[in-house]
Coordinates of C-alpha atoms in Angstrom, one line a residue:
X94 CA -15.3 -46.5 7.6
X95 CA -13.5 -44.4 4.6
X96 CA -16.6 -45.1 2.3
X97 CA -19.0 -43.5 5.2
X98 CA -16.0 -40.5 6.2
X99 CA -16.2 -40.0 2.0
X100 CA -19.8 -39.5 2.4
X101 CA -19.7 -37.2 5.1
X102 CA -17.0 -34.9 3.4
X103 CA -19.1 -34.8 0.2
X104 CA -22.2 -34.1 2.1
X105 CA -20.0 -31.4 3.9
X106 CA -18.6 -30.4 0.5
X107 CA -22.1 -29.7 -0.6
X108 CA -23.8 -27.5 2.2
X109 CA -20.8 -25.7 2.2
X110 CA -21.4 -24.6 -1.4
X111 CA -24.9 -24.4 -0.7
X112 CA -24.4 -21.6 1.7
X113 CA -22.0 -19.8 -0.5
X114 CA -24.2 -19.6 -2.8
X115 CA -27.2 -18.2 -0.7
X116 CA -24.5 -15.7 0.4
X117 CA -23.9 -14.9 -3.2
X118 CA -27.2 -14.4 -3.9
X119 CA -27.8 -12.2 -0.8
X120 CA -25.2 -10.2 -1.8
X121 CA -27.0 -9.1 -4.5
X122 CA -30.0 -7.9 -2.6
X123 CA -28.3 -6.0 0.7
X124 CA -24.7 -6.1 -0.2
X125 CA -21.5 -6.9 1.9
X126 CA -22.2 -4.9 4.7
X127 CA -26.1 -6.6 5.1
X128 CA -24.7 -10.3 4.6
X129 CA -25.9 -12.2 7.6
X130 CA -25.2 -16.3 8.8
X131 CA -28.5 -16.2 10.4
X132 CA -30.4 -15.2 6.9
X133 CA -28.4 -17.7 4.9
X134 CA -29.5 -20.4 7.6
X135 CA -33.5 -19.0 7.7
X136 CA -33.0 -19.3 3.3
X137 CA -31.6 -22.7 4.0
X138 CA -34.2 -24.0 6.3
X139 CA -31.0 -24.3 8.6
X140 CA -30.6 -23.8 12.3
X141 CA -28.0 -21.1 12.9
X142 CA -26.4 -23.2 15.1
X143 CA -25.8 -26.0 12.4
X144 CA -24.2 -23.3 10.1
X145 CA -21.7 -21.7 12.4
X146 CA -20.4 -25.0 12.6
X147 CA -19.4 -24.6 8.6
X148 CA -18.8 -20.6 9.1
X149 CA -17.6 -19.4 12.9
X150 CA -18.9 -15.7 11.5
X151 CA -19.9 -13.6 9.0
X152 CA -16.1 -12.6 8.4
X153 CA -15.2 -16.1 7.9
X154 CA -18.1 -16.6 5.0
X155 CA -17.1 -12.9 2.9
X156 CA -13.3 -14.7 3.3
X157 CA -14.4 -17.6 1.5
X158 CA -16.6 -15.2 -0.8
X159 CA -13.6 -12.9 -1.8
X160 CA -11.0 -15.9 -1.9
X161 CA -13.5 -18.1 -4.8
X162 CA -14.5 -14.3 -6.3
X163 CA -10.7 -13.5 -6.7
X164 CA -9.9 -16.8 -7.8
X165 CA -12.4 -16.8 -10.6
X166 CA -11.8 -13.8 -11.9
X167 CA -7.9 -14.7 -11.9
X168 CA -8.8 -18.0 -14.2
X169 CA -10.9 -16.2 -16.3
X170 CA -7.4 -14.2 -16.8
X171 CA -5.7 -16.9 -17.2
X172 CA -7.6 -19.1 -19.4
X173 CA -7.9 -16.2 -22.1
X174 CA -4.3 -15.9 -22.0
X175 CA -1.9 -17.9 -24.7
X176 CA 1.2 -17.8 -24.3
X177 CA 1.9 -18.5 -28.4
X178 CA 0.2 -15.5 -29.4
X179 CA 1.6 -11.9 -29.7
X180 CA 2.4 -10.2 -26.4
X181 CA -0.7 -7.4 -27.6
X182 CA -3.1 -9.9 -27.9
X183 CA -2.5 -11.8 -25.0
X184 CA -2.6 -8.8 -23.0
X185 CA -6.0 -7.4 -24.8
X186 CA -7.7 -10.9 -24.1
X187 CA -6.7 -11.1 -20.7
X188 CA -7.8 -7.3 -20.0
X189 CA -11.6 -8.5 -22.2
X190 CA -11.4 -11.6 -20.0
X191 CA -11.8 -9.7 -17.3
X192 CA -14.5 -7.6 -17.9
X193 CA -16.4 -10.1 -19.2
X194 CA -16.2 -11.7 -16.0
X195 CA -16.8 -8.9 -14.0
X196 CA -20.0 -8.2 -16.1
X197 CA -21.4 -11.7 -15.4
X198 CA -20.8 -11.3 -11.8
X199 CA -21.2 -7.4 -10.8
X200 CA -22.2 -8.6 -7.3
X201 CA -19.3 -10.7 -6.9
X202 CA -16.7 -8.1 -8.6
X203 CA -18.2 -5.2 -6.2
X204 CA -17.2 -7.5 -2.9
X205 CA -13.6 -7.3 -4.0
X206 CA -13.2 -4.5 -6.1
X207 CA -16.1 -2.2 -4.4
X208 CA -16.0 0.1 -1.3
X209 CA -14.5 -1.9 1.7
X210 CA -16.9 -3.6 4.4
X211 CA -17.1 -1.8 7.7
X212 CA -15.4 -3.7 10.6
X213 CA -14.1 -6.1 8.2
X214 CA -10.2 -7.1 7.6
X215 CA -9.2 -9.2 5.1
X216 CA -6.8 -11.8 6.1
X217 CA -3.3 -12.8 4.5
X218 CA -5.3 -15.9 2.7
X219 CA -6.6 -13.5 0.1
X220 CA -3.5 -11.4 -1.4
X221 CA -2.4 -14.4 -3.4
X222 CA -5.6 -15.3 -4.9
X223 CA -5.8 -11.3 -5.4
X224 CA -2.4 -10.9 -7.2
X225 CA -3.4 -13.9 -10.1
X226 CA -4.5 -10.9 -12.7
X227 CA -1.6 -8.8 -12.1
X228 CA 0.5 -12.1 -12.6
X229 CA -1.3 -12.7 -16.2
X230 CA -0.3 -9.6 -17.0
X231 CA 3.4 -9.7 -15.4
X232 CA 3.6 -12.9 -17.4
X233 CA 2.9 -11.1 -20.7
X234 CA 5.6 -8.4 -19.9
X235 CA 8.0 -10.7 -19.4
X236 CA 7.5 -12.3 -22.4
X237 CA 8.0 -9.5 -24.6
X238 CA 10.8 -7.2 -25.5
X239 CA 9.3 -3.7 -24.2
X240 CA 9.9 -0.6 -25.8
X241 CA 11.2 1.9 -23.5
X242 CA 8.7 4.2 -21.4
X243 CA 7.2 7.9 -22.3
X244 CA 10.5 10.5 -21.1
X245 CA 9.9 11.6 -17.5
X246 CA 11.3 12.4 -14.7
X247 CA 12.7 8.9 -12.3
X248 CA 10.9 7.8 -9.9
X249 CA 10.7 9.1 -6.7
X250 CA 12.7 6.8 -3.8
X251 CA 9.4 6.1 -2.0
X252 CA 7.6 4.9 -5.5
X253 CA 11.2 3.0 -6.3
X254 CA 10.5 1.3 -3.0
X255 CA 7.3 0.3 -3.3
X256 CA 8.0 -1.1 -6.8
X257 CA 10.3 -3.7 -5.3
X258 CA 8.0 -4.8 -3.0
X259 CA 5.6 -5.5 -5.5
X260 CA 8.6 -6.8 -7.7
X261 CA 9.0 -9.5 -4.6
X262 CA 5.3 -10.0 -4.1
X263 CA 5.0 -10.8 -7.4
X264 CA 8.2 -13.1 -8.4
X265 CA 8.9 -10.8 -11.0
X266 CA 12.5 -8.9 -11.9
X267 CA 10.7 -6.9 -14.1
X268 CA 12.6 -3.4 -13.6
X269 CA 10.8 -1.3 -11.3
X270 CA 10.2 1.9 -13.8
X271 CA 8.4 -0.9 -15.5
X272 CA 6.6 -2.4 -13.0
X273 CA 4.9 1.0 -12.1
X274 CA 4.1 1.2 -15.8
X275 CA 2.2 -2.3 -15.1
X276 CA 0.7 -1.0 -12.1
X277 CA -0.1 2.2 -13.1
X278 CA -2.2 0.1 -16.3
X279 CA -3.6 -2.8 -13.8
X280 CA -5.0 0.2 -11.9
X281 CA -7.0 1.6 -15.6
X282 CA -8.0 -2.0 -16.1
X283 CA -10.1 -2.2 -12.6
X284 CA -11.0 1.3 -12.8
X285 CA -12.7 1.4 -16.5
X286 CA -14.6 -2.0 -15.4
X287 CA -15.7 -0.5 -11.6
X288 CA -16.6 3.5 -14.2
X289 CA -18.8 0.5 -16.2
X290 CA -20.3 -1.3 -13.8
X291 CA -21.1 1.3 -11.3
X292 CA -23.0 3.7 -14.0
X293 CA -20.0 6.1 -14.5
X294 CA -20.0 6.0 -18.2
X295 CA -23.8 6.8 -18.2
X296 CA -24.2 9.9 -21.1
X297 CA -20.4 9.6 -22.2
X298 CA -18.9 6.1 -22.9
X299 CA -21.9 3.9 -22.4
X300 CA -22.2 1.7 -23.9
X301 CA -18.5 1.1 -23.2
X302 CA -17.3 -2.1 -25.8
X303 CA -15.4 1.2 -28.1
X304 CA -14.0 2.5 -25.2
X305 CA -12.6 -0.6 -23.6
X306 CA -11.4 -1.9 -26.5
X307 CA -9.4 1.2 -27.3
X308 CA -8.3 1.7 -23.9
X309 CA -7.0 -1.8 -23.7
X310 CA -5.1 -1.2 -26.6
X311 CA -3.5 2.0 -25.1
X312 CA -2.8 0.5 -22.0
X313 CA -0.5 -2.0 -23.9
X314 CA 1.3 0.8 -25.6
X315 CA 1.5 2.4 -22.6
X316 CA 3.3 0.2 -20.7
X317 CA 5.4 -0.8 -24.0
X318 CA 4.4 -4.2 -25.7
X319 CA 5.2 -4.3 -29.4

């Protein structure tokens, strides 16, 4: 009985990535908003019947979809990261860890990081697989002694607020001028990849290795790593 319930899960195990990946692929072709169970099953040679039974709805599969998209991109983070280098270079091979990612996957990156899906909501499952970036980056911060921000004004109650929120989210007691100098950089980080990917840099920046590279390196100044 375990030997044949192990052969069952693994069977299971492998249709279920089977689908995903037809989904993946179909994203490619009509997008988020297109996706469709019953054109995964027809790909498939499945019954749609049989594959509601892995996926109750075309919600449930872009779930699983963001969740594996946001957790790849998050070790790709990760894995560039090392912790016995210099707080500058971890930070510039996390942020060129990222891209590259993103540029091997543009279909993938534009379901999390593109315009929303109509009708769609994504459930509390997905902020923490979301937030594993941001945490790189935290973790680099808090490694390093960081020079005090650009002189300005404090920051407004509602911003202060919404810094320790994230402060919470996060596990982080990074102080909360700081933390909007992370956020304010995480925010450039997604936004030069999305300007790359989505044509933006056609006829200025493109192609955009100089660019990245030198706004990576600002970025770190910016939010004050030695």
């Amino acid at each position: 009985m375990p030997a044949s319930k192990t052969a069952r899960e693994r069977a299971r195990a492998e249709l279920t990535r089977e689908i995903k990946d037809e989904a993946r692929r179909q994203l490619g072709g009509v997008g988020p908003h297109g996706l469709s169970l019953r054109a995964v099953a027809r790909e498939l040679g499945m019954v749609s019947s049989a594959l509601y039974r892995y996926f109750p709805s075309r919600d449930h599969l872009l779930t699983e979809l963001i969740i594996d998209a946001y957790n790849e991109i998050g070790e790709a983070a990760e894995r560039a990261d090392d912790p016995s280098a210099a707080p500058r270079d971890r930070w510039l091979r996390i942020w060129a860890a990222t891209r590259d990612w993103a540029k091997r996957n543009p279909h993938e990156y534009s379901l999390i990081y593109g315009s929303p899906v109509p009708g769609y909501q994504a459930p509390q499952d997905t902020i923490t697989p979301a937030g594993r970036v941001a945490q790189a980056l935290v973790r680099v911060m808090e490694s390093a002694d960081l020079a005090p921000a650009m002189p300005g004004p404090p920051l407004p109650a509602e911003l202060a607020d919404q810094a320790r929120k994230v402060q919470t989210a996060l596990g982080t007691s990074i102080p909360e001028a700081d933390l909007v100098r992370l956020m304010t950089a995480w925010t450039h980080l997604f936004g030069a990849i999305s300007f790359e990917l989505f044509g933006q840099y056609a006829n200025t920046a493109d192609p955009a290795d100089a660019y990245f590279a030198y706004t990576a390196g600002q970025s770190a100044a910016f939010v004050g790593l030695p």
